[in-house]
C-alpha positions in Angstrom: 0.0 0.1 -0.1 2.8 2.0 0.0 4.0 5.2 -2.6 7.3 5.2 -1.2 10.2 4.6 -3.6 11.4 1.8 -1.4 8.6 -0.4 -2.0 8.3 -2.4 -5.2 5.6 -1.3 -7.8 2.6 -3.5 -7.4 1.5 -6.1 -9.6 -1.4 -5.8 -12.2 -3.8 -8.3 -12.3 -4.1 -10.6 -15.0 -6.1 -9.1 -18.0 -7.5 -10.7 -21.1 -4.6 -9.7 -23.0 -2.4 -11.3 -20.6 -4.5 -14.3 -20.2 -4.6 -14.6 -24.2 -0.5 -14.5 -24.2 -0.4 -17.2 -21.6 -2.7 -19.5 -23.4 -0.8 -19.2 -26.9 2.6 -19.1 -25.0 1.3 -22.3 -23.3 0.1 -23.8 -26.8 3.4 -23.1 -28.9 5.7 -24.8 -25.8 5.6 -28.8 -25.4 5.1 -30.1 -21.7 8.3 -29.7 -20.0 7.3 -30.3 -16.2 7.7 -28.0 -13.4 10.6 -26.0 -14.5 8.7 -23.9 -17.4 6.1 -23.0 -15.0 7.3 -20.1 -13.8 7.4 -18.8 -17.2 3.8 -19.5 -18.1 1.9 -17.5 -15.3 0.0 -14.6 -16.3 0.9 -12.8 -13.6 4.7 -12.5 -14.2 3.8 -11.2 -17.8 1.4 -8.8 -16.5 3.9 -7.5 -14.1 6.6 -7.2 -16.5 4.4 -5.1 -19.2 2.4 -3.0 -16.6 2.1 0.5 -16.8 0.1 2.3 -14.4 -1.8 5.9 -14.8 -0.2 8.8 -13.0 -1.1 10.0 -9.4 -4.2 12.0 -9.7 -3.6 15.4 -7.9 -6.2 14.4 -5.4 -4.4 11.4 -4.3 -0.8 13.6 -3.2 -0.1 14.7 0.4 2.7 16.7 1.9 5.8 15.8 1.2 7.5 13.8 4.4 10.8 15.2 5.5 14.1 13.4 5.5 13.8 12.2 8.7 11.2 9.8 7.6 8.2 11.4 9.4 5.7 14.1 9.2 4.1 15.3 12.6 1.3 18.4 12.3 -1.1 19.5 14.7 -4.5 18.8 13.1 -6.2 21.3 15.9 -6.3 21.7 19.6 -3.2 19.6 20.5 -4.5 16.8 18.7 -1.5 15.6 16.2 -1.3 13.4 13.1 1.8 11.5 12.3 2.8 9.8 8.8 5.5 8.4 7.4 3.6 8.7 3.7 2.1 5.1 3.7 0.7 4.8 7.5 -0.8 6.9 9.9 -1.7 7.5 13.5 -2.9 10.2 15.8 -1.8 11.4 19.2 -3.5 13.6 22.0 -1.7 15.9 24.2 -3.8 15.9 27.1 -2.3 18.0 30.0 -2.2 14.7 31.9 -0.1 13.0 29.7 -0.5 11.9 25.8 -2.9 9.3 24.6 -1.2 8.0 21.6 -3.5 5.5 19.0 -1.7 2.7 17.3 1.8 2.2 16.3 2.6 1.5 13.1 6.2 -0.5 12.9 7.2 1.3 9.5 7.3 4.4 11.8 8.3 2.7 15.2 11.0 4.6 17.2 10.1 7.8 15.2 6.7 7.7 17.1 8.6 8.7 20.4 10.9 11.0 18.5 7.5 12.9 17.0 5.9 13.3 20.4 9.1 14.7 21.7 9.0 17.7 19.4 5.9 18.6 20.3 5.6 17.8 24.5 7.5 16.4 27.1 4.7 14.8 28.7 4.7 11.1 29.1 2.6 8.6 27.4 -0.1 7.5 30.0 -2.7 5.9 27.5 -2.6 3.5 24.5 -5.4 2.8 21.8 -5.5 0.0 19.4 -7.9 0.6 16.5 -7.6 -3.2 15.9 -5.2 -6.1 16.3 -3.4 -5.9 13.1 0.5 -6.0 13.5 0.4 -3.5 10.7 -1.0 -0.9 12.5 0.4 -1.8 16.2 3.1 -4.0 15.5 5.2 -1.1 17.6 2.7 -0.7 20.5 5.8 -2.5 22.5 7.9 0.8 22.4 5.5 2.6 24.6 5.6 2.6 28.4 4.8 -0.7 30.2 2.8 1.1 32.9 0.6 3.0 30.2 -3.5 2.0 30.0 -3.8 0.1 26.9 -7.3 -0.1 25.6 -9.2 -1.6 23.0 -12.7 -3.4 22.1 -13.1 -6.7 23.8 -12.3 -8.9 20.6 -9.0 -7.2 20.3 -7.9 -8.5 23.6 -9.3 -12.3 22.5 -7.2 -11.8 19.1 -4.1 -10.7 20.4 -4.0 -13.4 23.2 -4.4 -16.0 20.4 -1.3 -14.9 18.5 1.3 -13.9 21.9 2.9 -11.2 19.9 5.5 -9.6 22.3 5.3 -6.3 20.1 1.5 -6.0 20.8 1.0 -6.2 24.5 -2.5 -7.1 25.4 -5.0 -4.8 26.4 -5.5 -4.0 30.0 -9.1 -2.4 29.4 -11.6 -3.3 27.2 -14.9 -2.1 26.4 -18.2 -3.7 24.3 -20.0 -1.2 22.7 -18.5 2.2 23.5 -16.3 4.1 25.9 -15.5 7.7 26.8 -11.9 8.1 27.3 -11.3 11.2 29.5 -7.7 12.2 30.2 -6.9 15.8 31.4 -9.2 18.2 29.4 -9.1 16.2 26.3 -11.9 13.7 25.4 -12.0 10.7 22.7 -15.4 8.7 22.2 -14.6 4.9 21.4 -17.2 3.0 19.8 -17.8 -0.3 18.3 -20.5 -0.7 15.2 -19.7 -4.6 14.4 -17.1 -6.2 12.4 -15.7 -4.4 9.2 -12.4 -4.4 8.0 -11.9 -6.9 11.0 -14.0 -8.4 13.9 -12.7 -5.6 16.1 -12.1 -2.6 14.2 -13.4 0.7 16.1 -14.3 4.1 15.6 -12.4 6.8 17.4 -13.9 10.3 17.4 -12.3 13.6 19.1 -15.6 15.9 19.5 -13.4 18.9 20.4 -11.2 18.5 17.3 -14.1 17.3 15.2 -11.7 14.5 14.1 -12.8 10.6 13.3 -10.3 8.1 13.0 -11.2 4.6 11.4 -8.5 2.4 10.1 -8.5 0.4 6.7 -12.0 1.8 5.6 -11.7 5.1 3.5 -8.3 5.6 1.8 -8.6 9.2 1.2 -7.8 10.4 -2.5 -7.1 6.6 -3.3 -8.9 3.1 -4.2 -9.1 0.7 -1.8 -6.2 -1.7 -1.1 -6.7 -4.7 -2.9 -9.7 -7.3 -2.3 -11.6 -4.6 -0.5 -8.9 -3.6 2.0 -8.7 -7.5 2.7 -11.8 -6.9 4.6 -13.3 -10.2 6.7 -16.6 -9.2 6.2 -17.5 -6.9 3.4 -21.0 -6.1 4.3 -19.8 -4.9 7.4 -16.7 -2.9 5.8 -19.5 -1.1 3.1 -21.8 -0.3 6.3 -18.9 1.1 8.0 -18.9 4.2 5.0 -22.4 5.2 6.5 -21.4 4.9 10.0 -18.7 7.2 9.6 -20.5 9.6 8.4 -22.8 9.4 11.2 -20.3 11.2 13.0 -19.9 15.1 12.6 -16.3 15.1 11.9 -14.5 17.4 9.4 -11.0 15.5 9.5 -10.7 11.9 8.4 -7.7 9.9 9.8 -7.7 6.6 7.7 -4.3 5.2 9.1 -2.8 5.1 5.4 -1.3 6.7 2.4 -0.8 10.1 1.7 -3.1 12.5 3.7 -5.9 13.5 5.6 -9.3 13.2 4.4 -12.9 15.0 4.7 -16.4 14.3 4.6 -16.4 14.6 0.9 -13.5 11.6 0.8 -15.7 9.4 2.6 -18.5 10.2 0.4 -16.5 9.8 -3.1 -15.2 6.2 -1.8 -18.8 5.3 -1.0 -19.3 6.3 -4.7 -17.0 4.2 -5.9 -18.3 1.3 -4.0 -22.0 1.9 -5.0 -20.4 1.9 -8.8 -18.4 -1.4 -8.4 -21.7 -2.8 -6.7 -23.7 -1.9 -9.9 -21.2 -2.9 -12.3 -20.3 -6.4 -10.7 -24.2 -6.9 -10.7 -24.3 -6.3 -14.2 -21.6 -8.7 -15.4 -22.6 -11.3 -13.2 -25.8 -10.8 -15.4 -24.0 -10.2 -18.9 -21.2 -13.1 -18.5 -22.5 -16.8 -20.1 -20.5 -19.6 -18.6 -21.6 -22.0 -21.1 -18.4 -22.0 -23.3 -16.5 -22.4 -20.3 -18.6 -26.1 -19.9 -17.7 -27.0 -23.1 -14.0 -26.1 -22.8 -13.5 -27.6 -19.8 -16.0 -30.5 -19.6 -14.0 -32.8 -16.8 -12.7 -30.1 -15.0 -15.4 -28.1 -12.8 -12.7 -25.9 -11.1 -11.0 -24.7 -14.4 -15.0 -23.7 -15.3 -15.4 -21.7 -12.1 -12.0 -20.2 -12.4 -12.7 -19.0 -16.1 -16.0 -18.1 -14.7 -14.7 -16.1 -12.0 -12.0 -14.1 -14.0 -14.6 -13.2 -16.8 -16.8 -11.3 -14.3 -14.5 -9.6 -12.6 -12.4 -8.5 -15.8 -16.0 -7.6 -17.0 -16.8 -5.4 -13.8 -13.5 -3.8 -14.2 -13.9 -2.6 -17.4 -17.2 -1.1 -16.8 -15.6 0.8 -13.4 -12.2 1.9 -14.3 -12.9 4.5 -17.2 -14.9 6.6 -14.5 -12.2 6.5 -11.7 -9.0 6.5 -13.5 -7.8 10.3 -12.9 -10.0 10.5 -10.1 -8.7 8.4 -7.4 -5.3 7.0 -7.4 -4.7 3.4 -8.2 -8.1 2.8 -9.8 -6.3 1.1 -12.5 -4.1 -1.1 -9.9 -6.4 -2.4 -7.5 -10.3 -2.3 -9.1 -9.4 -5.5 -10.5 -8.8 -7.3 -7.0 -11.9 -4.8 -5.3 -14.3 -6.0 -8.4 -13.3 -10.0 -7.6 -14.2 -9.1 -3.6 -17.1 -7.2 -4.5 -18.5 -10.2 -6.8 -17.5 -12.7 -4.0 -19.8 -11.1 -1.6 -22.5 -10.4 -3.8 -22.2 -13.9 -4.7 -21.8 -15.4 -1.2 -23.3 -12.8 1.2 -25.8 -11.3 -0.7 -27.1 -14.5 -2.5 -26.4 -12.7 -6.0 -25.6 -16.1 -7.8 -26.4 -15.5 -11.8 -26.1 -18.5 -13.7 -25.2 -20.6 -10.9 -28.5 -19.9 -9.1 -31.3 -22.3 -7.8 -32.3 -24.8 -10.2 -35.9 -25.6 -10.9 
């Protein structure tokens, strides 16, 4: 999910052209065992020829200083901290510092950034959810700090026993008011979305909402709809976010802070993807695939999945390429996740529906 030069370019998903190239190559080369297999994978060919659209201005964020991080006050002693790929926030309260998350890509720079703006100690740590890419550096915080998370986060962390993600010492089920000094955070759980335990964190005084891995301001979501475990819940989280009267949105990822409009724009992208996936399900006929692979049902289904996903992608990308960053990079993967959710969660089965 990185835009930094240290990360490799993302690979482009197989498209019709690369699949046809793969088929032609496979037909022209005699069977030669496993040694030839890496040469024939369509993803490898696609990656070699991948070119992506320029990043649109709306996706660009502030320049990251040479020290490797940017720390800025949003308002009233609430700060955001980013390395250009991951984001977190911290709140100076007069009675200590509340930190939210601990991305390992920022690591010890978290402590350096906080020291730039205050000498107050870190007294409270909030976990948005249990994923290591967001809290995998939480071990750098003082051991005596109060660690707060949803009750499911504690359960999930107890299962993995990661010393870099110490267990929460205070948990909640539905909501929690965290008042420290003269500052307030409201923590809410509205059901599974990106992960089973992902929470909404709202600072009413600053009108800032943090919700990790749901909205990616200026960009399409990360592949497979942010690798979310509950696609219907993740889609619904857009609506839940807009219930808060926030002005500034912190998504946990990528190049800049967000606004209410960013949430609305991604919701529009999701509605467009949903509509186009439904249309693709209705339009793709798997009959030729059964004829091509009469004794291989997995091959039939793979061909059908790829065809529907590509059709939904072709219907979606033109409207979003240039409007959201990486629309041509991850829409194929996002269309696949949407299609599978429509098929499995919502019962939109198309030609594989109920037989008479």
